[in-house]
CSV table of C-alpha atoms in Angstrom, one decimal:
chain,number,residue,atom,x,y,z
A,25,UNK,CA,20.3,-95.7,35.2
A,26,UNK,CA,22.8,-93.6,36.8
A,27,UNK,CA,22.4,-90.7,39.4
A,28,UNK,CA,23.5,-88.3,36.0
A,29,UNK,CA,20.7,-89.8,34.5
A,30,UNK,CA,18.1,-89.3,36.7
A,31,UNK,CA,19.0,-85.9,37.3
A,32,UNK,CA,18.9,-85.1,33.7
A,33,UNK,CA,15.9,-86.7,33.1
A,34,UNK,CA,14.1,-84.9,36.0
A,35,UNK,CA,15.7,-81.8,34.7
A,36,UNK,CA,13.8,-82.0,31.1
A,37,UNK,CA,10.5,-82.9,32.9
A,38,UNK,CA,10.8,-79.7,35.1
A,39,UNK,CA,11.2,-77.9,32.1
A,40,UNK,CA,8.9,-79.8,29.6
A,41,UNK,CA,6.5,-78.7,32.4
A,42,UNK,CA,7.3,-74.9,33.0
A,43,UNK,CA,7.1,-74.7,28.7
A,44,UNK,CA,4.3,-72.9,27.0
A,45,UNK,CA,2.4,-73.5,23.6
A,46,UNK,CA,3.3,-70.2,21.5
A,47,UNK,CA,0.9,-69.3,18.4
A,48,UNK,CA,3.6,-68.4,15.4
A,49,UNK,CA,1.0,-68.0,13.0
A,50,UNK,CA,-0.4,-65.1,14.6
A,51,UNK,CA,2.8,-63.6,15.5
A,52,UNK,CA,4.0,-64.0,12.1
A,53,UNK,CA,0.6,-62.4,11.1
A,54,UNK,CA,1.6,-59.4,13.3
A,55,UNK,CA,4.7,-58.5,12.3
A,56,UNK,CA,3.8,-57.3,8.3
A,57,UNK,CA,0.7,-55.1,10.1
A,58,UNK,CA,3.2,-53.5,12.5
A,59,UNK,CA,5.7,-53.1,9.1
A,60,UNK,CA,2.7,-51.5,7.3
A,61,UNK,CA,1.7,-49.6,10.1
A,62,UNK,CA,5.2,-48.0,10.3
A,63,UNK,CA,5.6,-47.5,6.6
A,64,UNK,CA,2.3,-45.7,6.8
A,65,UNK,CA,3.1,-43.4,9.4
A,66,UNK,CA,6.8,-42.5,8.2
A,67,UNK,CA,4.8,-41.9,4.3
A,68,UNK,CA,2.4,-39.9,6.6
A,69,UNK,CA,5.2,-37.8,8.1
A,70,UNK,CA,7.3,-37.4,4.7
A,71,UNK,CA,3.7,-36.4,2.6
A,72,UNK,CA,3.2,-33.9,5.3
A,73,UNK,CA,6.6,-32.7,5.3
A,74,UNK,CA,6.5,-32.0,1.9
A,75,UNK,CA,2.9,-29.9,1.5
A,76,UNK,CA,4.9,-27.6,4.4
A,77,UNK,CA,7.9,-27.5,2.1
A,78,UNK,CA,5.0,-27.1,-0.7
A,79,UNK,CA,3.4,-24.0,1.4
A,80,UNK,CA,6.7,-22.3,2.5
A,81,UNK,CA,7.7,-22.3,-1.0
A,82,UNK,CA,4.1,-20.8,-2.7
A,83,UNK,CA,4.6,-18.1,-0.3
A,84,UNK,CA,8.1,-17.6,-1.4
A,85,UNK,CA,7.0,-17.5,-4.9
A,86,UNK,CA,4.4,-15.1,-3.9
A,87,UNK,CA,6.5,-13.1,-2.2
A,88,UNK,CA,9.1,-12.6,-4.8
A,89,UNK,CA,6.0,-12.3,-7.2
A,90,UNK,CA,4.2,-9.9,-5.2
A,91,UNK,CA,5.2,-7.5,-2.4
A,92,UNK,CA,3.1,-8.5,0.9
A,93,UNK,CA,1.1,-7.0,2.5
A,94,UNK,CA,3.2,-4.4,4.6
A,95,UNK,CA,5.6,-3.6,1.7
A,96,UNK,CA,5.7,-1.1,-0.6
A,97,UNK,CA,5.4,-1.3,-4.4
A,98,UNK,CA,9.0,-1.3,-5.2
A,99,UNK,CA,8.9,-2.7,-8.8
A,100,UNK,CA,6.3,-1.2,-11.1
A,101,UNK,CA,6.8,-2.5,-15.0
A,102,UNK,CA,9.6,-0.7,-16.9
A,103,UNK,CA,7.2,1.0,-19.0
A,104,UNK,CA,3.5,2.3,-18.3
A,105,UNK,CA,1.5,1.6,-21.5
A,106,UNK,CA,-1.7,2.9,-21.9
A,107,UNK,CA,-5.0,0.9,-23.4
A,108,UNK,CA,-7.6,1.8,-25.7
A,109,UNK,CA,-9.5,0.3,-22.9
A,110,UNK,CA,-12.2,2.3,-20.9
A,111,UNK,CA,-14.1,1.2,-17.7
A,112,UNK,CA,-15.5,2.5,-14.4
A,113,UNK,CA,-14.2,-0.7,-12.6
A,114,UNK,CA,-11.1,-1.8,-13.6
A,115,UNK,CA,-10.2,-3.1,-10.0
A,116,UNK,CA,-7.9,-2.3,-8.0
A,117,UNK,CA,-4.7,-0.7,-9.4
A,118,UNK,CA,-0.7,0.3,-8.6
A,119,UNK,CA,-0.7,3.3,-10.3
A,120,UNK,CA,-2.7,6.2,-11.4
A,121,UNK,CA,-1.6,8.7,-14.1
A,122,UNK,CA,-3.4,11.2,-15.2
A,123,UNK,CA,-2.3,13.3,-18.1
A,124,UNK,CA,-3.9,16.7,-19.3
A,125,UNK,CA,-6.1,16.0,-22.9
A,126,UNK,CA,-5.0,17.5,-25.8
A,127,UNK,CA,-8.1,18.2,-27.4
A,128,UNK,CA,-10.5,17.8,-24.7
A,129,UNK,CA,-10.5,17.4,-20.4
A,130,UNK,CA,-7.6,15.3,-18.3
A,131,UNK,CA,-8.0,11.7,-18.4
A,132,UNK,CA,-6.9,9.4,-15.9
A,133,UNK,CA,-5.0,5.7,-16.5
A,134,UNK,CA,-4.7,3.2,-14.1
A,135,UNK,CA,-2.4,0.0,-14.1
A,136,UNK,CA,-4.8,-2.9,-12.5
A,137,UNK,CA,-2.8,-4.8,-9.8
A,138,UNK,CA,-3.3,-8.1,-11.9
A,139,UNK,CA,-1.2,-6.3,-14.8
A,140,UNK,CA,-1.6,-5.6,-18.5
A,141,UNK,CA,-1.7,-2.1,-20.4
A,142,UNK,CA,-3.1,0.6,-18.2
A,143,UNK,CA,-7.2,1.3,-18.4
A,144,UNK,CA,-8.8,5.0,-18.6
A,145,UNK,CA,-11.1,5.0,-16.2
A,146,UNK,CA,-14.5,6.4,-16.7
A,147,UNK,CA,-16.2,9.6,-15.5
A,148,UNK,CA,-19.3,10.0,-14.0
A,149,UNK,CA,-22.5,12.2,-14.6
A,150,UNK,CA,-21.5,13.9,-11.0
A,151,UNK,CA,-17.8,14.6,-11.8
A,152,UNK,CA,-17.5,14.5,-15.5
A,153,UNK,CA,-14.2,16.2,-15.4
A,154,UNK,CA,-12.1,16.6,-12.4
A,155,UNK,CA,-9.3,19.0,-11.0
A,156,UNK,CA,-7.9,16.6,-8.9
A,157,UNK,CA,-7.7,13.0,-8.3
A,158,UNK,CA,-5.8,10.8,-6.0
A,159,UNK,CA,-5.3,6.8,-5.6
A,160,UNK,CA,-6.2,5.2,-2.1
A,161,UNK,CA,-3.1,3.1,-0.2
A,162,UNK,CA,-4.1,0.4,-0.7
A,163,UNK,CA,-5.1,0.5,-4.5
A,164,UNK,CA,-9.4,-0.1,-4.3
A,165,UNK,CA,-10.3,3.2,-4.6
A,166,UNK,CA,-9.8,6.6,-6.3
A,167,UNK,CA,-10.9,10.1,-5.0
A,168,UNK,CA,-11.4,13.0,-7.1
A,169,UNK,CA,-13.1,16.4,-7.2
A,170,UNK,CA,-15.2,18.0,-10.0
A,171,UNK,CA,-13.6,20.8,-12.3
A,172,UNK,CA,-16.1,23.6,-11.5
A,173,UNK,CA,-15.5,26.6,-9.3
A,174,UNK,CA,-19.3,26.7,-8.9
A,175,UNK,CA,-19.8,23.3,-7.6
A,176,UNK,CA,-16.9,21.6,-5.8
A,177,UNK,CA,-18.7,18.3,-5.9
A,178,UNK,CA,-16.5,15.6,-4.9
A,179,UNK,CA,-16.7,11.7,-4.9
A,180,UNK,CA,-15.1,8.4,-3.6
A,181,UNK,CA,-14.8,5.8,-6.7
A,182,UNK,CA,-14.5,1.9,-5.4
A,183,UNK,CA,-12.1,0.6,-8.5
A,184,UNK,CA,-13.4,-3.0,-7.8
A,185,UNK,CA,-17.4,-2.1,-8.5
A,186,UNK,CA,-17.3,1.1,-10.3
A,187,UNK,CA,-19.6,2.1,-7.3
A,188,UNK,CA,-19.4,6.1,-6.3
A,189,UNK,CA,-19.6,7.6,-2.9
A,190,UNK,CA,-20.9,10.9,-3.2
A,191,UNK,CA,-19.9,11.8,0.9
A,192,UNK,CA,-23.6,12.9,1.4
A,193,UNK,CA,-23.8,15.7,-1.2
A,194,UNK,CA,-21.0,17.2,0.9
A,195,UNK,CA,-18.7,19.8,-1.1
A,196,UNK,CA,-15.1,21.0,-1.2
A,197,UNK,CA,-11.8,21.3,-2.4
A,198,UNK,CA,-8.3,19.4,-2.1
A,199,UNK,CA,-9.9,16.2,-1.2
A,200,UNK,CA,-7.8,13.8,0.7
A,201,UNK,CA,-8.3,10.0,1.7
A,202,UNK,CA,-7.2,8.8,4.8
A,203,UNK,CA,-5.3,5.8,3.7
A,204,UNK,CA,-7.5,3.2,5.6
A,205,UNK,CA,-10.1,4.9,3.7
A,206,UNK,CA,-12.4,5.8,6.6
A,207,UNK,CA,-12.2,9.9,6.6
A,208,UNK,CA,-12.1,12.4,3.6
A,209,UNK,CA,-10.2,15.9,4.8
A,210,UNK,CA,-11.0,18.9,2.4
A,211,UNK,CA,-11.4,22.3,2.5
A,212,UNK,CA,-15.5,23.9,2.6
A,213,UNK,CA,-16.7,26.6,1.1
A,214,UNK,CA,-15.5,28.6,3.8
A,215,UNK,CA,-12.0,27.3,3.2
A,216,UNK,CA,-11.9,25.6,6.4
A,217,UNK,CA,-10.7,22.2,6.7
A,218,UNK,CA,-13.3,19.3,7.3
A,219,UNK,CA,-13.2,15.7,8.0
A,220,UNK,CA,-16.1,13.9,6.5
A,221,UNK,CA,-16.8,10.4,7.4
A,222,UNK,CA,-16.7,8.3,4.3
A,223,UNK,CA,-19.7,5.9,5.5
A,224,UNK,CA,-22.3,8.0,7.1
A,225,UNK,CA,-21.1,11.4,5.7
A,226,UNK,CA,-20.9,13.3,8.8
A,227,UNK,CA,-18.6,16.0,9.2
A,228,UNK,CA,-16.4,17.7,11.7
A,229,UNK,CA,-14.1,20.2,12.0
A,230,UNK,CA,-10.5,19.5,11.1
A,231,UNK,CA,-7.7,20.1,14.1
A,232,UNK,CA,-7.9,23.3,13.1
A,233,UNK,CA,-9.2,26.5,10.9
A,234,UNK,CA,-5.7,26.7,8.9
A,235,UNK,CA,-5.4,28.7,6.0
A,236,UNK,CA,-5.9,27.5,2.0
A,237,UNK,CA,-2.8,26.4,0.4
A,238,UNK,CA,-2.1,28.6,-2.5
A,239,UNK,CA,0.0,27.6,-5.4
A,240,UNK,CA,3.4,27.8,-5.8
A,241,UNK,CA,4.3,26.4,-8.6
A,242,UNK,CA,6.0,23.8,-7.2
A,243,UNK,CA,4.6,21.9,-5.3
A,244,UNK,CA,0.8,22.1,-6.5
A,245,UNK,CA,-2.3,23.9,-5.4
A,246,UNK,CA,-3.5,21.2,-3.4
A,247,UNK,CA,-0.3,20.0,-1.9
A,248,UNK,CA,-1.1,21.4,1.8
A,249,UNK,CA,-3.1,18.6,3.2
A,250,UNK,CA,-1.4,15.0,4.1
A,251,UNK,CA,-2.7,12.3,6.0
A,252,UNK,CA,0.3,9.8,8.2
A,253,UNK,CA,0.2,6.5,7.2
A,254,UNK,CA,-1.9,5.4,10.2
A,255,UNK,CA,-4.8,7.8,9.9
A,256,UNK,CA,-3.7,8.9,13.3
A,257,UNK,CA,-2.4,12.8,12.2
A,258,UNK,CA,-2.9,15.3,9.6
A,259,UNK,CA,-0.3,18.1,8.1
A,260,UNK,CA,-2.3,20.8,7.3
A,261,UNK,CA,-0.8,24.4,6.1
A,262,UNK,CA,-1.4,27.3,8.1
A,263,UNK,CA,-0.8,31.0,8.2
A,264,UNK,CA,3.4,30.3,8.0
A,265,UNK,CA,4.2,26.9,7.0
A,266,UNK,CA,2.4,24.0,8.2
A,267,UNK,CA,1.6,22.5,11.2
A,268,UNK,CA,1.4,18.0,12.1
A,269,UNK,CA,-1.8,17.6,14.3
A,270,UNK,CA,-3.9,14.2,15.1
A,271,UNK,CA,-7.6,14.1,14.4
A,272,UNK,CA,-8.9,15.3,17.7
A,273,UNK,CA,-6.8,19.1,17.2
A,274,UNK,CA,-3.7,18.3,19.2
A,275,UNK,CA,-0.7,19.8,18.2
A,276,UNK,CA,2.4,17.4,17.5
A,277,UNK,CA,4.6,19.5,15.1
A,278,UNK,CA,4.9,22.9,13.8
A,279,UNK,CA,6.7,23.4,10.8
A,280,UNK,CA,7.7,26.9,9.9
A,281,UNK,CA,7.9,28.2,6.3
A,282,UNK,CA,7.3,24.5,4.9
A,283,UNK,CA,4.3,22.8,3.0
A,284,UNK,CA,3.8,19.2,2.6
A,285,UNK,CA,5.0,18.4,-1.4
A,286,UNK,CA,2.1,16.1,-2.4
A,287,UNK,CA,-0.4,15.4,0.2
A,288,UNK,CA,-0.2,12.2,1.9
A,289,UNK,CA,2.4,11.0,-0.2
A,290,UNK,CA,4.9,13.2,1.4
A,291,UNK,CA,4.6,10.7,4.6
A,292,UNK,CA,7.6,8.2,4.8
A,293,UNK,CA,5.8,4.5,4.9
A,294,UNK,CA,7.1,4.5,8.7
A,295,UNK,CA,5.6,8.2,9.4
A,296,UNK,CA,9.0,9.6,10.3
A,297,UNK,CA,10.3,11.7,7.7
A,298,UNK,CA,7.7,13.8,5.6
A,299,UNK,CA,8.8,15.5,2.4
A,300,UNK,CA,8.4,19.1,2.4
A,301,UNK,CA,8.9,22.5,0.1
A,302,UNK,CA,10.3,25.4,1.5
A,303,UNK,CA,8.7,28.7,-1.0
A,304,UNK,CA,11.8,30.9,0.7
A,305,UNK,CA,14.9,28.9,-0.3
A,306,UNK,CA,13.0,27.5,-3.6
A,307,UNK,CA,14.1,24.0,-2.1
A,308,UNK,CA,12.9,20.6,-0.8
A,309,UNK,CA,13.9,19.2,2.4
A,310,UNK,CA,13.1,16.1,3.8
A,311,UNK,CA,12.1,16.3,7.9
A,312,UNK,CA,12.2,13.8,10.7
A,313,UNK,CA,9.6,14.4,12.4
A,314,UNK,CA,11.3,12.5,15.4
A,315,UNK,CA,14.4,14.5,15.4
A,316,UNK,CA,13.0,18.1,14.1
A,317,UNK,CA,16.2,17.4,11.9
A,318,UNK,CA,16.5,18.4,8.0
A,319,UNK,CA,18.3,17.7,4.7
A,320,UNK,CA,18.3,19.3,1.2
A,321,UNK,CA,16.8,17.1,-1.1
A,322,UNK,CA,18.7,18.0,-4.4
A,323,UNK,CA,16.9,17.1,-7.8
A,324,UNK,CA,18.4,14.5,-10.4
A,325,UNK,CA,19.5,15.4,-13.4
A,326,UNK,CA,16.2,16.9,-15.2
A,327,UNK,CA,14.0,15.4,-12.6
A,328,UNK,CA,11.0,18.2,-12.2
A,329,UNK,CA,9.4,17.8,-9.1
A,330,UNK,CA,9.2,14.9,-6.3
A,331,UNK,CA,6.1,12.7,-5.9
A,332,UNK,CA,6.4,11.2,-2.6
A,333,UNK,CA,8.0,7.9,-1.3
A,334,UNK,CA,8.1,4.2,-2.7
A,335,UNK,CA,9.3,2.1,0.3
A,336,UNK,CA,13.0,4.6,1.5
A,337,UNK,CA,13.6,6.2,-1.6
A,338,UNK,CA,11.8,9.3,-2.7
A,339,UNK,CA,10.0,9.1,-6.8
A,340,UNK,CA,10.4,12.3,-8.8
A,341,UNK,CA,8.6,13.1,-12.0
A,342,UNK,CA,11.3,13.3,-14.8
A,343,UNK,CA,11.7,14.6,-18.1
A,344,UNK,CA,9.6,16.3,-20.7
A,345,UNK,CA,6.3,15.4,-22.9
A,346,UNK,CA,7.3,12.0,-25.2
A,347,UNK,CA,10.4,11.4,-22.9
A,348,UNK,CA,8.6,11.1,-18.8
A,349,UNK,CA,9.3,8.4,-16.7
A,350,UNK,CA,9.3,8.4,-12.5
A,351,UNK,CA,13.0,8.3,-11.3
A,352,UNK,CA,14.0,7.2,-7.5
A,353,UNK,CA,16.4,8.6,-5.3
A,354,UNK,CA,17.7,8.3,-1.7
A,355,UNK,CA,16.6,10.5,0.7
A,356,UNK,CA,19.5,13.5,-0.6
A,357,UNK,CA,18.4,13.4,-4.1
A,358,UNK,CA,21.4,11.1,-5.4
A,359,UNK,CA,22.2,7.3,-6.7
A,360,UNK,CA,18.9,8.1,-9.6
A,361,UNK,CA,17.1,4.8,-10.8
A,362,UNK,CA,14.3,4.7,-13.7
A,363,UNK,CA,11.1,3.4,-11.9
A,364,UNK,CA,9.0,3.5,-15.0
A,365,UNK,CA,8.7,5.4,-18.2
A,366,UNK,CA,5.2,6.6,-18.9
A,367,UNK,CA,4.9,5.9,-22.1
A,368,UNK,CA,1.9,8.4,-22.8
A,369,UNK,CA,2.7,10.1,-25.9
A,370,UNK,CA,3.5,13.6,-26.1
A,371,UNK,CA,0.7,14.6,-23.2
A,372,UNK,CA,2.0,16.1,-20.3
A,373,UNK,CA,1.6,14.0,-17.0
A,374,UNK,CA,-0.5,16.2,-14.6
A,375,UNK,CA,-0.2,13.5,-11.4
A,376,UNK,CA,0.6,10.3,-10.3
A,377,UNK,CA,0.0,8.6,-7.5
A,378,UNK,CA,0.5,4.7,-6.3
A,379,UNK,CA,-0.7,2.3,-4.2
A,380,UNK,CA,1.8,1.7,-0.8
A,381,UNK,CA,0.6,-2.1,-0.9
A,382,UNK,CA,-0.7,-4.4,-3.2
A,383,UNK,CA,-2.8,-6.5,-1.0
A,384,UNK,CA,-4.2,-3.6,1.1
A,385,UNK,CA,-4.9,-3.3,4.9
A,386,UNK,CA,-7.6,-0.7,4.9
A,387,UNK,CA,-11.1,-1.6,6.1
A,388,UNK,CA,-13.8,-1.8,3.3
């Protein structure tokens, strides 16, 4: 055997040496659970992947379906039908229309949130008729006051049990729900203004002793009191025009020669511009509240009188009995749209009022 020999040879036993067994069975055994284990965890990350692409899109769809919960009903149906239907709870609603009877007292129709025709909704024993009537912001409730000079009885309806809140026996006129539904302002019978606490039924002066509204003819006996949307302030009118104060009697506007056109309706959702009449130039302006700034707010075409706001645009009662229907405009009176025909017959539409939101942020 040669030197080359040897040194091979010594070579392989060095290395036969160093060599270790190696299990393949397990190893192969290994490999398919990694495998699974991966396909498992990318199937994991593409199923939850898709219920997030799932989620985002419900919401779309109930976005686009219904307006959330900070936005304002901008899309009513084309055409408010009334029902044959009659209930004390038929939940909560969009819109309220009440239309004077033609053989009897005003009835009042409201479209439930979930849709359909529009229901009557029933009187009570306490207020079997009443002289005015207002829906809550967020939809759940309706407030109305009895149709007696002698009684003044007035009452908070929940829509969603039929349930009424009769404010601790308390009396007055021109009720008006704050729109997170805590505080009822109204008028005494010393026609001064009082806050009444919806739950307990306590009451305290309002920011201050203003004077009644009186009616115009324009803008409506009861147009004087407003609440902002946030509860925080109050337009209430006073001796000439109107004045903006907050709950505890501060003064934050005055507004000469002007009266709030339909309570708190005639806030802007943002509580900047409130929509006002002004009884000396037979006109109505619209105010920034920020600014002290002012612009005509010219009627459309045979638009009668405006309602308050749906989202930027202002909604005006339109047309005469068998032909009414709420038209928007900007904030100048111009570009008109159709909102919704009432389609109520030939009874004249004494008031309507809507919910700002569908879902509703006020406390129960």
């Amino acid at each position: 055997m040669t030197a080359l020999e040897d040194q091979v040879r010594a070579t392989l036993h060095d290395m036969a040496e160093e060599a270790q067994p190696v299990a393949l069975l397990p190893r192969l055994d290994e490999q398919p659970q990694v495998d699974v284990r991966q396909r498992r965890l990318v199937l994991s990350g593409i199923a939850a992947a898709a219920a997030v692409v799932l989620a985002v899109s419900s919401l779309l769809v109930l976005r686009l379906d219904r307006p959330s919960i900070v936005e304002p009903v901008d899309h009513p149906p084309k055409v408010f039908r009334l029902s044959g239907v009659t209930a004390p709870d038929p939940g909560r609603a969009d819109l309220a229309v009440t239309v004077a009877g033609s053989h009897g007292p005003d009835a009042t129709f409201l479209l439930p949130s979930t849709g359909g025709a529009a229901i009557r909704l029933t009187m009570s024993e306490r207020v079997p008729e009443s002289f005015s009537r207002h829906l809550s912001t967020d939809g759940t409730r309706l407030i109305r006051q009895h149709n007696s000079t002698l009684s003044f009885r007035v009452e908070v309806v929940d829509l969603r049990t039929g349930a009424a809140n009769q404010l601790g026996d308390e009396r007055g006129y021109c009720p008006q729900l704050s729109p997170d539904n805590r505080t009822v302002a109204m008028y005494d019978l010393d026609d001064k203004l009082a806050l009444v606490d919806v739950r307990s039924g306590d009451v305290r002066p309002g920011p201050r002793d203003p004077f009644p509204p009186s009616p115009d003819g324009i803008s409506g006996y009861c147009a004087g009191i407003g609440w902002s949307p946030d509860s925080g302030s109050i337009v209430v009118p006073v001796a000439k025009g109107s004045v903006v104060a907050d709950v505890r009697g501060r003064m934050l506007h005055r507004l000469p020669d002007r009266r709030a056109v339909n309570n708190s309706m005639s806030w802007s959702p943002d509580g900047r511009l409130i929509l006002l009449y002004d009884p000396g130039a037979v006109r109505f302006v619209v105010h920034d509240l920020e600014s002290g700034s002012e612009s005509v707010l010219e009627p459309p075409g045979d638009a009668l009188r405006p309602l308050g706001w749906a989202g930027s645009r202002v909604v005006w009662l339109a047309g005469r009995p068998g032909d009414q229907r709420l038209v928007t405009t900007d904030q100048r009176g111009a570009d008109p749209r159709t909102w919704t025909n009432l389609a109520v017959g030939s009874r004249v539409v004494e008031t309507v009022t809507w919910s700002q939101t569908l879902a509703g942020t006020a406390r129960d």
